[in-house]
Amino acid sequence: QSQEVSQARIDYHAALLALQEHGTRMVCTGKMHTDRICRFDYLCYCSEAEEFVFFHSNSSVMLPNLGPRRFQPALLDLSSVEDHNTQYFNFLELPAAALKFMPKPVFVPDVTLILNRFNPDNLMHVFHDDLLPAFYTMKQYSDLDDEARLVFMEGWGEGPHFDLYRLLSSKQPLLKEQLRNFGKLMCFTKSYVGLSKMTTWYQYGFVQPQGPKANILVSGNEIRQFAKAMMERMNITMVEETEKDAGSVEEEKEKEKKDEYIVVFSRSSTRLILNEAELIMALAQEFQMRVVTVSLEEQSFPSIIQIISRASMLVSMHGAQLVTSLFLPRGAAVVELFPFAVNPEQYTPYKTLASLPGMDLQYVSWRNTMEENTVTHPDRPWEQGGITHLEKDEQERILASKDVPRHLCCRNPEWLFRIYQDTLVDIPSFLEVLKEGLRTRPNLKKTKLANTVHPGRVREPQCHTSVQATNEAKLTVSWQIPWNLKYLKVREVKYEVWIQEQGENTYMPYILPQQNYTFSENIKPFTTYLVWVRCIFNKNLLGPFADVLMCRT
Ligand code: UDP
């Protein structure tokens, strides 16, 4: 199957000549290895050496040309996980003249995206580290289209979710082990190496305890567009958000109410909910809705997504399967359960996802606080939370602890012990948390598109001053509305004015509803004030400041 890369579409001799004459050409974006993506003409791969090769000739290009800094620590990250030392990319160099003594290269005609999958066995990692970054890297470079070839260099087999990776393009992705089938030397006519990190929202705790990334750059809008594209490619029919034409509004509401249901995402092998049936009954009774269970062990992924994409609520133990909440409709709730001694505040990949601006999901966590309701597994292998391999003292300390202290990824035995517990969910406390957490329903109408438009700069800012007496002065500031306001319906428009006496390092902030104001308090004669003005829509959409005004009284 992998041999389908055809040689027919390119003129072999022309390609070989081009490689020999021009060598490899590389142009990258990004200042650091952690934000770099590189585009190559004629990047080659030697399967014998398991190395990429850059061929130098008189017309080869290498930008950035880092010299030996290319190894400090690497040219770029091959996965979307920041600066992970098992995920670095680099190439070896050879003069193009060496080609004469090397095996005949096989050329790959497809535009290729070369990357590492980070952990293709785990669904959260599949979506967060690979699928979303690859999807948006392909959007960034228009020749990485539906015909693009993906090459996964991490060295793993297909894994359980390979069908999801297949959705990224119409061509079969290639694994590292398959590259040898192309011969000893293969050359990618056009390729991109590396993944965009723009869409990731979580860091897994390699250098500091896990948590949301410091500077999240993605909003619910991009996540939802990705979800929509994936669903289309899985042939899942979407519920249109604006399909309310037929029938009266009341009828529609009634019908929708009847169709509403809750999904319990169940795990069948580890981290079990021991009284799932009881939990389901309680949910059905409390919300007067159908409750459906899904599990990765029992259903195909597309059929699970079909169900989740129309659900009102998704309930699940903490775990990778909760990444499927990115397919929930707007307004739905995510309910995440945590085993005993695990603090929900410290493990927030799904809370962070649900809370991205524009995701429009509610999020509630419940934590088992009753030790008698937990079932531990001390005798299991260490990677499933077993602790019998540890010193007796350490085992006793872990058994006595009621809260896993903050820790780094990935092998902390106390963390693994606690996170792989099974839980008997205490129904009264669960329903209590749920009712409390879902008391206010989000108003989706209010959080619609117009609310994400920021004000422009206020225009024609001016100041006028006058001196009243030796200790009394006035400062009048006026401005025009931002240019984009006249095209918008905004609920509330306000202006913020900052006044700073020149040379001081503090300022006085004012919020004003109108477009001019005369300040007299705290205004001194014969003094220079710096004045900044900006517009604010609906309390929290801040615009930029206009150029600073210098106002001398
Ligand atoms: N998994 C599952 N059922 C189970 C246990 C795990 O479907 O009973 C899936 C899980 O969703 C994830 C993968 O197997 O995709 C690895 O699970 P693990 O518990 O190692 O990771 P976690 O869910 O804690 O991220």
Coordinates of C-alpha atoms and ligand atoms in Angstrom, one line a residue:
Q1 CA 0.0 0.0 0.0
S2 CA 2.8 2.4 0.9
Q3 CA 4.3 1.8 -2.5
E4 CA 1.4 3.9 -4.0
V5 CA 3.7 6.9 -4.0
S6 CA 4.1 7.0 -7.8
Q7 CA 7.1 8.0 -9.8
A8 CA 4.9 8.6 -12.8
R9 CA 4.1 12.2 -12.0
I10 CA 7.7 13.5 -12.0
D11 CA 10.4 13.3 -14.6
Y12 CA 13.0 11.3 -12.7
H13 CA 16.0 12.6 -14.6
A14 CA 14.9 16.2 -14.3
A15 CA 14.5 15.7 -10.5
L16 CA 17.8 14.0 -10.1
L17 CA 19.5 16.8 -12.1
A18 CA 17.8 19.4 -10.0
L19 CA 18.9 17.7 -6.8
Q20 CA 22.5 17.4 -8.0
E21 CA 22.7 20.9 -9.3
H22 CA 20.7 22.8 -6.7
G23 CA 21.0 20.6 -3.7
T24 CA 18.5 21.0 -0.8
R25 CA 16.8 24.3 -0.1
M26 CA 15.4 25.2 3.3
V27 CA 13.5 28.3 4.4
C28 CA 12.0 28.4 7.9
T29 CA 9.7 30.5 10.0
G30 CA 10.3 31.0 13.7
K31 CA 13.2 32.5 15.8
M32 CA 13.6 29.5 18.1
H33 CA 13.6 25.8 17.7
T34 CA 10.3 25.8 19.7
D35 CA 8.4 27.9 17.2
R36 CA 10.0 26.8 13.9
I37 CA 8.4 25.1 10.9
C38 CA 10.7 24.6 7.9
R39 CA 9.9 24.2 4.2
F40 CA 12.3 22.2 2.1
D41 CA 12.9 21.5 -1.6
Y42 CA 14.6 18.1 -1.9
L43 CA 15.0 17.1 1.7
C44 CA 16.2 13.5 1.6
Y45 CA 16.0 10.6 4.0
C46 CA 18.4 7.8 4.3
S47 CA 16.6 4.8 5.8
E48 CA 19.8 2.9 6.5
A49 CA 21.2 5.7 8.7
E50 CA 17.7 6.7 9.8
E51 CA 18.7 10.3 9.2
F52 CA 17.5 13.2 7.1
V53 CA 20.1 14.6 4.7
F54 CA 20.6 18.1 3.5
F55 CA 22.7 18.2 0.2
H56 CA 24.9 21.3 -0.2
S57 CA 25.6 22.7 -3.6
N58 CA 26.4 26.2 -4.9
S59 CA 22.7 27.1 -5.0
S60 CA 21.4 25.4 -1.8
V61 CA 19.8 27.6 0.8
M62 CA 19.7 27.1 4.5
L63 CA 17.7 29.8 6.4
P64 CA 18.2 30.1 9.3
N65 CA 21.9 29.3 8.9
L66 CA 22.6 28.6 12.5
G67 CA 26.0 26.9 12.2
P68 CA 26.7 24.7 15.2
R69 CA 23.8 26.3 17.1
R70 CA 21.6 24.0 15.0
F71 CA 22.5 21.4 17.6
Q72 CA 21.7 23.6 20.6
P73 CA 19.5 21.7 21.1
A74 CA 18.0 21.2 17.7
L75 CA 16.7 22.8 14.5
L76 CA 13.1 22.3 15.6
D77 CA 10.5 20.4 17.6
L78 CA 9.1 17.6 15.5
S79 CA 6.0 17.2 17.7
S80 CA 3.7 19.9 19.1
V81 CA 5.0 19.4 22.6
E82 CA 7.3 22.2 23.5
D83 CA 11.1 21.5 23.7
H84 CA 10.7 17.8 24.5
N85 CA 14.2 16.2 24.1
T86 CA 12.9 13.0 22.5
Q87 CA 11.1 15.0 19.7
Y88 CA 13.9 17.1 18.1
F89 CA 14.5 17.3 14.4
N90 CA 17.8 17.8 12.7
F91 CA 19.5 16.6 9.5
L92 CA 23.0 15.5 8.4
E93 CA 24.8 17.4 5.7
L94 CA 26.5 16.1 2.6
P95 CA 27.9 17.7 -0.5
A96 CA 25.6 17.1 -3.5
A97 CA 28.7 15.6 -5.2
A98 CA 28.3 12.6 -2.8
L99 CA 25.2 11.6 -4.6
K100 CA 27.3 10.0 -7.3
F101 CA 28.4 7.4 -4.8
M102 CA 25.1 6.9 -3.1
P103 CA 22.1 4.7 -4.0
K104 CA 19.8 6.1 -6.6
P105 CA 17.3 8.3 -4.8
V106 CA 13.5 7.7 -5.0
F107 CA 11.6 10.9 -5.3
V108 CA 8.3 11.6 -3.4
P109 CA 6.2 13.9 -5.6
D110 CA 3.6 14.7 -3.0
V111 CA 3.8 17.8 -0.9
T112 CA 4.7 16.2 2.5
L113 CA 4.2 17.2 6.1
I114 CA 6.8 15.5 8.3
L115 CA 6.1 15.3 12.0
N116 CA 6.1 13.2 15.2
R117 CA 3.0 12.0 16.8
F118 CA 3.5 12.4 20.5
N119 CA 1.4 9.6 22.0
P120 CA -0.9 8.0 19.4
D121 CA -2.3 5.5 21.9
N122 CA -4.0 8.1 23.9
L123 CA -7.0 9.9 22.6
M124 CA -6.3 13.2 24.3
H125 CA -2.8 13.3 22.9
V126 CA -4.1 12.3 19.5
F127 CA -6.3 15.3 19.3
H128 CA -4.4 17.9 21.3
D129 CA -0.8 17.1 20.1
D130 CA -1.3 15.7 16.6
L131 CA -4.7 16.2 14.9
L132 CA -5.4 19.8 15.8
P133 CA -1.8 21.0 15.2
A134 CA -1.5 19.1 11.9
F135 CA -4.9 20.4 10.7
Y136 CA -3.9 24.0 11.3
T137 CA -0.4 23.6 10.1
M138 CA -2.0 22.4 6.8
K139 CA -4.2 25.5 6.9
Q140 CA -1.1 27.7 7.3
Y141 CA 0.5 26.4 4.1
S142 CA -1.9 26.2 1.2
D143 CA 0.0 23.6 -0.8
L144 CA -0.5 21.2 2.2
D145 CA -4.0 20.4 0.8
D146 CA -6.2 17.4 0.7
E147 CA -3.6 15.7 -1.5
A148 CA -0.8 16.2 1.0
R149 CA 1.2 13.3 2.3
L150 CA 1.8 13.0 6.1
V151 CA 4.9 11.2 7.4
F152 CA 5.0 10.2 11.0
M153 CA 8.6 9.9 12.3
E154 CA 8.1 9.0 15.9
G155 CA 8.6 5.4 15.0
W156 CA 5.4 3.9 16.5
G157 CA 3.0 1.6 14.7
E158 CA -0.3 2.8 13.4
G159 CA -1.9 2.7 16.9
P160 CA -5.6 2.4 17.8
H161 CA -6.7 5.8 16.3
F162 CA -5.0 5.7 12.9
D163 CA -8.4 6.2 11.1
L164 CA -8.5 9.6 12.7
Y165 CA -5.1 10.5 11.2
R166 CA -6.3 9.3 7.9
L167 CA -9.0 12.0 7.9
L168 CA -6.3 14.7 7.6
S169 CA -5.7 14.1 3.9
S170 CA -6.9 11.8 1.1
K171 CA -3.5 10.0 1.0
Q172 CA -2.5 7.3 3.3
P173 CA -0.1 8.6 6.0
L174 CA 3.4 6.9 6.1
L175 CA 5.1 5.6 9.2
K176 CA 8.8 5.8 9.7
E177 CA 9.1 2.0 9.4
Q178 CA 7.5 2.1 5.9
L179 CA 10.1 4.5 4.6
R180 CA 12.6 1.7 4.0
N181 CA 10.2 0.3 1.4
F182 CA 11.2 3.2 -0.8
G183 CA 14.8 2.2 -0.9
K184 CA 17.9 3.5 0.8
L185 CA 17.6 7.1 -0.2
M186 CA 14.3 8.9 -0.7
C187 CA 13.9 12.6 -1.5
F188 CA 10.9 14.7 -0.7
T189 CA 10.3 17.1 -3.7
K190 CA 8.5 19.6 -1.4
S191 CA 8.1 19.1 2.3
Y192 CA 7.3 20.9 5.5
V193 CA 8.8 19.8 8.8
G194 CA 7.3 20.5 12.2
L195 CA 3.9 21.4 13.7
S196 CA 2.2 24.6 14.7
K197 CA 1.8 24.9 18.4
M198 CA -0.8 27.6 18.0
T199 CA -3.8 25.4 18.9
T200 CA -2.4 23.6 22.0
W201 CA -3.9 24.6 25.4
Y202 CA -2.2 22.3 27.9
Q203 CA 1.3 21.4 29.1
Y204 CA 1.7 18.0 30.5
G205 CA 4.1 18.8 33.3
F206 CA 7.6 18.0 32.0
V207 CA 9.3 21.0 33.6
Q208 CA 6.6 22.3 35.9
P209 CA 3.4 20.6 37.2
Q210 CA 0.8 20.1 34.5
G211 CA -1.6 22.9 33.7
P212 CA -3.0 25.2 31.1
K213 CA -0.3 26.7 28.8
A214 CA 0.8 30.2 29.9
N215 CA -0.2 31.9 26.7
I216 CA -3.2 30.2 25.0
L217 CA -3.6 31.3 21.4
V218 CA -6.6 29.3 20.3
S219 CA -10.3 30.0 20.9
G220 CA -13.4 27.8 20.7
N221 CA -14.0 29.1 17.2
E222 CA -10.9 27.3 15.8
I223 CA -11.6 24.2 17.8
R224 CA -15.2 24.0 16.6
Q225 CA -14.2 24.6 13.0
F226 CA -11.7 21.7 13.3
A227 CA -14.5 19.5 14.9
K228 CA -16.8 20.4 12.0
A229 CA -14.3 19.4 9.4
M230 CA -13.5 16.2 11.2
M231 CA -17.2 15.3 11.4
E232 CA -17.8 16.0 7.8
R233 CA -14.9 13.7 6.9
M234 CA -16.4 11.0 9.2
N235 CA -19.7 11.5 7.3
I236 CA -21.5 12.6 10.5
T237 CA -24.5 14.8 9.8
M238 CA -24.3 18.1 11.8
V239 CA -27.1 19.7 13.7
E240 CA -27.4 23.1 12.1
E241 CA -27.5 25.8 14.7
T242 CA -29.9 27.9 12.7
E243 CA -32.4 25.3 11.4
K244 CA -35.4 26.8 13.2
D245 CA -37.6 27.6 10.2
A246 CA -40.4 25.0 10.2
G247 CA -43.0 24.9 12.9
S248 CA -43.6 27.3 15.6
V249 CA -40.9 28.3 18.1
E250 CA -42.8 26.7 20.9
E251 CA -43.3 23.4 19.0
E252 CA -39.6 23.4 18.2
K253 CA -38.6 24.0 21.8
E254 CA -40.9 21.2 22.9
K255 CA -39.5 18.8 20.4
E256 CA -35.9 19.7 21.3
K257 CA -36.6 19.1 24.9
K258 CA -37.8 15.6 24.2
D259 CA -34.7 14.9 22.1
E260 CA -32.3 16.1 24.8
Y261 CA -30.1 13.4 26.3
I262 CA -27.1 12.9 28.6
V263 CA -24.0 10.8 27.6
V264 CA -22.0 8.9 30.1
F265 CA -18.6 8.1 28.6
S266 CA -17.6 4.9 30.3
R267 CA -14.2 3.2 30.7
S268 CA -14.3 -0.6 30.8
S269 CA -10.9 -1.5 32.0
T270 CA -9.4 1.1 34.3
R271 CA -10.6 4.0 36.5
L272 CA -14.0 2.6 36.7
I273 CA -17.3 4.0 37.9
L274 CA -18.4 1.1 40.1
N275 CA -22.1 2.1 40.3
E276 CA -22.6 3.3 36.8
A277 CA -26.2 2.0 36.6
E278 CA -27.1 3.9 39.8
L279 CA -25.4 7.0 38.4
I280 CA -27.3 6.7 35.2
M281 CA -30.7 6.3 37.0
A282 CA -29.9 9.4 39.1
L283 CA -29.1 11.5 36.1
A284 CA -32.2 10.4 34.2
Q285 CA -34.4 11.2 37.2
E286 CA -32.8 14.5 38.1
F287 CA -32.8 16.0 34.6
Q288 CA -35.7 14.0 33.1
M289 CA -33.7 13.0 30.1
R290 CA -32.5 9.9 28.4
V291 CA -29.1 8.8 29.4
V292 CA -26.9 7.0 26.8
T293 CA -23.6 5.3 27.5
V294 CA -20.7 5.1 25.1
S295 CA -17.2 3.5 25.4
L296 CA -14.2 3.2 23.2
E297 CA -14.3 -0.5 23.8
E298 CA -17.8 -1.0 22.4
Q299 CA -18.4 1.6 19.7
S300 CA -16.7 2.9 16.7
F301 CA -15.3 6.4 17.1
P302 CA -17.6 8.0 14.5
S303 CA -20.7 6.5 16.1
I304 CA -19.6 7.9 19.5
I305 CA -19.0 11.4 18.0
Q306 CA -22.4 11.2 16.3
I307 CA -24.0 10.7 19.7
I308 CA -21.8 13.3 21.6
S309 CA -22.4 16.0 19.0
R310 CA -26.1 16.2 19.9
A311 CA -25.8 15.7 23.6
S312 CA -26.8 18.1 26.4
M313 CA -24.3 16.8 28.9
L314 CA -21.2 14.6 28.9
V315 CA -20.4 12.8 32.1
S316 CA -17.1 10.9 32.5
M317 CA -14.3 9.9 34.8
H318 CA -11.2 12.0 34.2
G319 CA -9.4 10.6 31.2
A320 CA -8.4 10.9 27.6
Q321 CA -11.9 10.1 26.3
L322 CA -13.1 13.5 27.6
V323 CA -11.3 15.2 24.8
T324 CA -14.4 14.3 22.8
S325 CA -16.1 17.2 24.5
L326 CA -14.8 19.3 21.6
F327 CA -17.6 17.7 19.6
L328 CA -20.4 18.7 22.0
P329 CA -22.8 21.3 20.8
R330 CA -22.6 24.8 22.2
G331 CA -24.3 25.2 25.5
A332 CA -23.7 21.6 26.6
A333 CA -22.1 20.7 29.9
V334 CA -19.0 18.6 30.7
V335 CA -19.1 16.8 34.0
E336 CA -15.7 15.3 35.0
L337 CA -15.3 12.9 37.9
F338 CA -12.1 12.6 39.9
P339 CA -11.0 9.6 42.1
F340 CA -10.2 9.9 45.8
A341 CA -7.2 12.1 46.7
V342 CA -6.9 13.7 43.2
N343 CA -7.5 17.5 43.2
P344 CA -9.5 18.6 40.1
E345 CA -7.8 22.0 40.2
Q346 CA -4.5 20.4 39.3
Y347 CA -5.6 18.3 36.3
T348 CA -7.4 20.6 34.0
P349 CA -6.9 19.6 30.3
Y350 CA -10.7 19.2 29.8
K351 CA -11.7 22.1 32.0
T352 CA -9.4 24.4 30.0
L353 CA -10.8 23.1 26.8
A354 CA -14.4 23.6 27.9
S355 CA -13.5 27.1 29.1
L356 CA -11.8 28.4 26.0
P357 CA -13.6 31.6 24.9
G358 CA -16.2 30.7 22.3
M359 CA -16.3 27.0 23.2
D360 CA -19.5 27.8 25.0
L361 CA -19.5 24.8 27.2
Q362 CA -20.3 24.6 30.9
Y363 CA -17.9 22.7 33.1
V364 CA -18.4 21.0 36.4
S365 CA -16.0 18.7 38.3
W366 CA -16.9 16.2 41.1
R367 CA -14.3 14.6 43.4
N368 CA -14.7 11.5 45.5
T369 CA -14.0 12.6 49.1
M370 CA -15.1 9.4 50.8
E371 CA -12.2 7.0 51.2
E372 CA -14.5 4.1 51.8
N373 CA -15.9 4.6 48.3
T374 CA -12.5 4.1 46.5
V375 CA -11.0 0.8 45.3
T376 CA -7.2 0.8 45.0
H377 CA -5.0 -1.5 43.0
P378 CA -1.7 -1.7 44.8
D379 CA -0.7 -5.0 43.1
R380 CA -0.9 -3.8 39.5
P381 CA 2.1 -3.0 37.4
W382 CA 3.6 0.4 38.2
E383 CA 2.3 2.0 35.0
Q384 CA -1.3 1.2 36.1
G385 CA -0.7 2.6 39.6
G386 CA 0.7 -0.4 41.4
I387 CA 3.0 0.4 44.4
T388 CA 4.2 -3.0 45.7
H389 CA 7.5 -2.4 43.9
L390 CA 8.2 0.5 46.3
E391 CA 9.8 0.5 49.7
K392 CA 7.4 -0.3 52.6
D393 CA 7.7 3.2 54.1
E394 CA 6.9 4.8 50.8
Q395 CA 3.9 2.5 50.3
E396 CA 2.6 3.4 53.7
R397 CA 3.0 7.1 53.1
I398 CA 1.1 6.9 49.9
L399 CA -1.7 4.8 51.5
A400 CA -2.0 7.4 54.3
S401 CA -2.0 10.5 52.0
K402 CA -5.4 12.1 51.2
D403 CA -4.2 14.4 48.5
V404 CA -1.6 13.8 45.8
P405 CA 0.9 16.6 46.1
R406 CA 1.9 18.6 43.0
H407 CA 4.3 16.6 40.8
L408 CA 5.9 16.4 37.4
C409 CA 4.9 14.1 34.6
C410 CA 4.9 11.1 34.1
R411 CA 5.9 8.4 36.5
N412 CA 5.0 9.7 39.9
P413 CA 3.8 6.5 41.7
E414 CA 1.5 8.3 44.1
W415 CA -0.3 10.0 41.3
L416 CA -0.5 6.8 39.2
F417 CA -1.8 4.9 42.3
R418 CA -4.6 7.5 42.9
I419 CA -5.6 8.2 39.3
Y420 CA -6.1 4.5 38.6
Q421 CA -8.5 3.9 41.5
D422 CA -12.1 2.8 40.8
T423 CA -14.8 4.9 42.3
L424 CA -18.2 4.3 43.8
V425 CA -19.8 7.6 43.1
D426 CA -21.7 9.1 46.0
I427 CA -25.0 10.1 44.3
P428 CA -26.2 12.8 46.7
S429 CA -22.9 14.7 46.7
F430 CA -22.7 14.2 42.9
L431 CA -26.1 15.7 42.2
E432 CA -25.4 18.5 44.7
V433 CA -22.3 19.5 42.8
L434 CA -24.1 19.2 39.5
K435 CA -27.1 21.3 40.5
E436 CA -24.9 24.0 42.0
G437 CA -22.6 24.0 38.9
L438 CA -25.3 24.1 36.4
R439 CA -27.6 26.6 38.1
T440 CA -27.0 29.4 35.6
R441 CA -27.5 28.3 32.0
P442 CA -25.2 30.2 29.6
N443 CA -27.1 32.6 27.4
L444 CA -25.9 31.6 23.9
K445 CA -27.7 34.5 22.2
K446 CA -25.6 36.9 24.2
T447 CA -22.3 35.2 23.5
K448 CA -22.8 35.4 19.7
L449 CA -20.4 36.6 17.1
A450 CA -20.8 40.4 17.5
N451 CA -19.4 40.0 21.0
T452 CA -16.0 39.0 19.8
V453 CA -15.5 42.2 17.8
H454 CA -13.1 44.6 19.5
P455 CA -13.4 48.4 19.3
G456 CA -11.0 50.3 17.1
R457 CA -9.0 53.3 18.3
V458 CA -10.9 56.3 19.3
R459 CA -10.4 59.0 16.7
E460 CA -9.3 62.6 16.8
P461 CA -8.4 62.7 20.5
Q462 CA -7.9 66.2 21.7
C463 CA -7.2 68.1 24.9
H464 CA -7.8 71.7 26.0
T465 CA -6.6 73.2 29.2
S466 CA -7.1 76.3 31.3
V467 CA -5.7 77.7 34.5
Q468 CA -8.3 78.9 36.9
A469 CA -6.1 80.1 39.7
T470 CA -2.6 79.5 41.0
N471 CA -3.8 76.1 42.4
E472 CA -6.7 75.4 40.1
A473 CA -6.7 74.1 36.5
K474 CA -9.0 72.2 34.1
L475 CA -8.3 69.6 31.5
T476 CA -10.9 68.8 28.9
V477 CA -10.4 65.7 26.8
S478 CA -12.6 64.8 23.8
W479 CA -12.6 62.2 21.0
Q480 CA -14.7 60.6 18.3
I481 CA -16.1 57.1 18.3
P482 CA -14.0 54.2 16.8
W483 CA -14.5 53.8 13.1
N484 CA -16.0 50.3 13.3
L485 CA -18.6 51.2 15.9
K486 CA -21.0 52.7 13.3
Y487 CA -21.3 49.2 11.7
L488 CA -22.0 47.4 14.9
K489 CA -24.8 46.9 17.4
V490 CA -23.1 47.1 20.7
R491 CA -25.0 46.8 24.0
E492 CA -22.7 49.1 26.0
V493 CA -20.0 51.5 24.8
K494 CA -17.7 53.1 27.3
Y495 CA -14.4 54.9 27.3
E496 CA -11.4 54.6 29.5
V497 CA -9.2 57.6 30.1
W498 CA -5.8 57.4 31.9
I499 CA -4.2 60.6 33.1
Q500 CA -0.6 60.6 34.2
E501 CA 1.4 63.5 35.4
Q502 CA 4.6 63.6 33.4
G503 CA 7.5 62.1 35.3
E504 CA 5.2 60.2 37.7
N505 CA 4.8 56.4 37.4
T506 CA 1.2 56.2 38.5
Y507 CA -1.9 57.3 36.6
M508 CA -5.5 57.9 37.3
P509 CA -8.0 55.8 35.4
Y510 CA -11.6 56.9 34.6
I511 CA -14.4 55.1 32.9
L512 CA -16.8 57.4 31.0
P513 CA -20.0 56.9 29.0
Q514 CA -19.6 60.0 26.9
Q515 CA -17.0 61.3 24.4
N516 CA -15.7 64.2 26.3
Y517 CA -15.0 65.2 29.9
T518 CA -13.5 68.0 31.9
F519 CA -11.3 67.0 34.7
S520 CA -10.6 69.5 37.5
E521 CA -9.9 67.3 40.5
N522 CA -6.2 66.6 41.0
I523 CA -5.3 68.8 38.0
K524 CA -2.5 71.2 38.8
P525 CA -1.6 74.4 36.9
F526 CA 1.5 74.6 34.7
T527 CA 1.9 70.8 34.6
T528 CA 2.2 68.4 31.7
Y529 CA -0.2 65.5 31.7
L530 CA -0.1 62.4 29.4
V531 CA -3.6 61.2 28.5
W532 CA -4.6 57.9 27.0
V533 CA -8.0 57.1 25.7
R534 CA -9.5 53.8 24.6
C535 CA -13.0 52.3 23.9
I536 CA -14.6 49.4 25.7
F537 CA -17.5 47.3 24.3
N538 CA -19.7 45.4 26.7
K539 CA -17.5 45.8 29.8
N540 CA -14.7 43.6 28.8
L541 CA -13.8 44.0 25.1
L542 CA -11.0 46.4 25.3
G543 CA -9.8 48.4 22.3
P544 CA -6.3 49.9 21.7
F545 CA -5.3 53.2 23.1
A546 CA -5.1 56.2 20.8
D547 CA -1.7 58.0 20.5
V548 CA -0.9 59.6 23.8
L549 CA -1.9 63.2 24.2
M550 CA 0.5 65.7 25.8
C551 CA -1.6 68.3 27.6
R552 CA 0.1 71.3 29.4
T553 CA -2.1 73.3 31.8
Ligands
UDP1 N1 -9.1 3.9 27.7 C1 -10.3 3.3 27.5 N2 -10.9 2.6 28.5 C2 -10.3 2.3 29.6 C3 -9.0 2.8 29.9 C4 -8.5 3.6 28.9 O1 -10.9 3.5 26.5 O2 -10.9 1.6 30.5 C5 -8.5 4.7 26.7 C6 -8.3 6.2 27.1 O3 -9.4 6.9 26.7 C7 -7.1 6.6 26.4 C8 -6.2 5.3 26.4 O4 -7.1 4.2 26.6 O5 -7.3 7.0 25.1 C9 -5.1 5.4 27.5 O6 -5.7 5.4 28.7 P1 -4.9 5.9 30.0 O7 -5.7 5.5 31.2 O8 -3.5 5.3 29.9 O9 -4.8 7.4 29.8 P2 -5.7 8.7 30.4 O10 -7.1 8.3 30.0 O11 -5.5 8.8 31.8 O12 -5.2 9.9 29.6

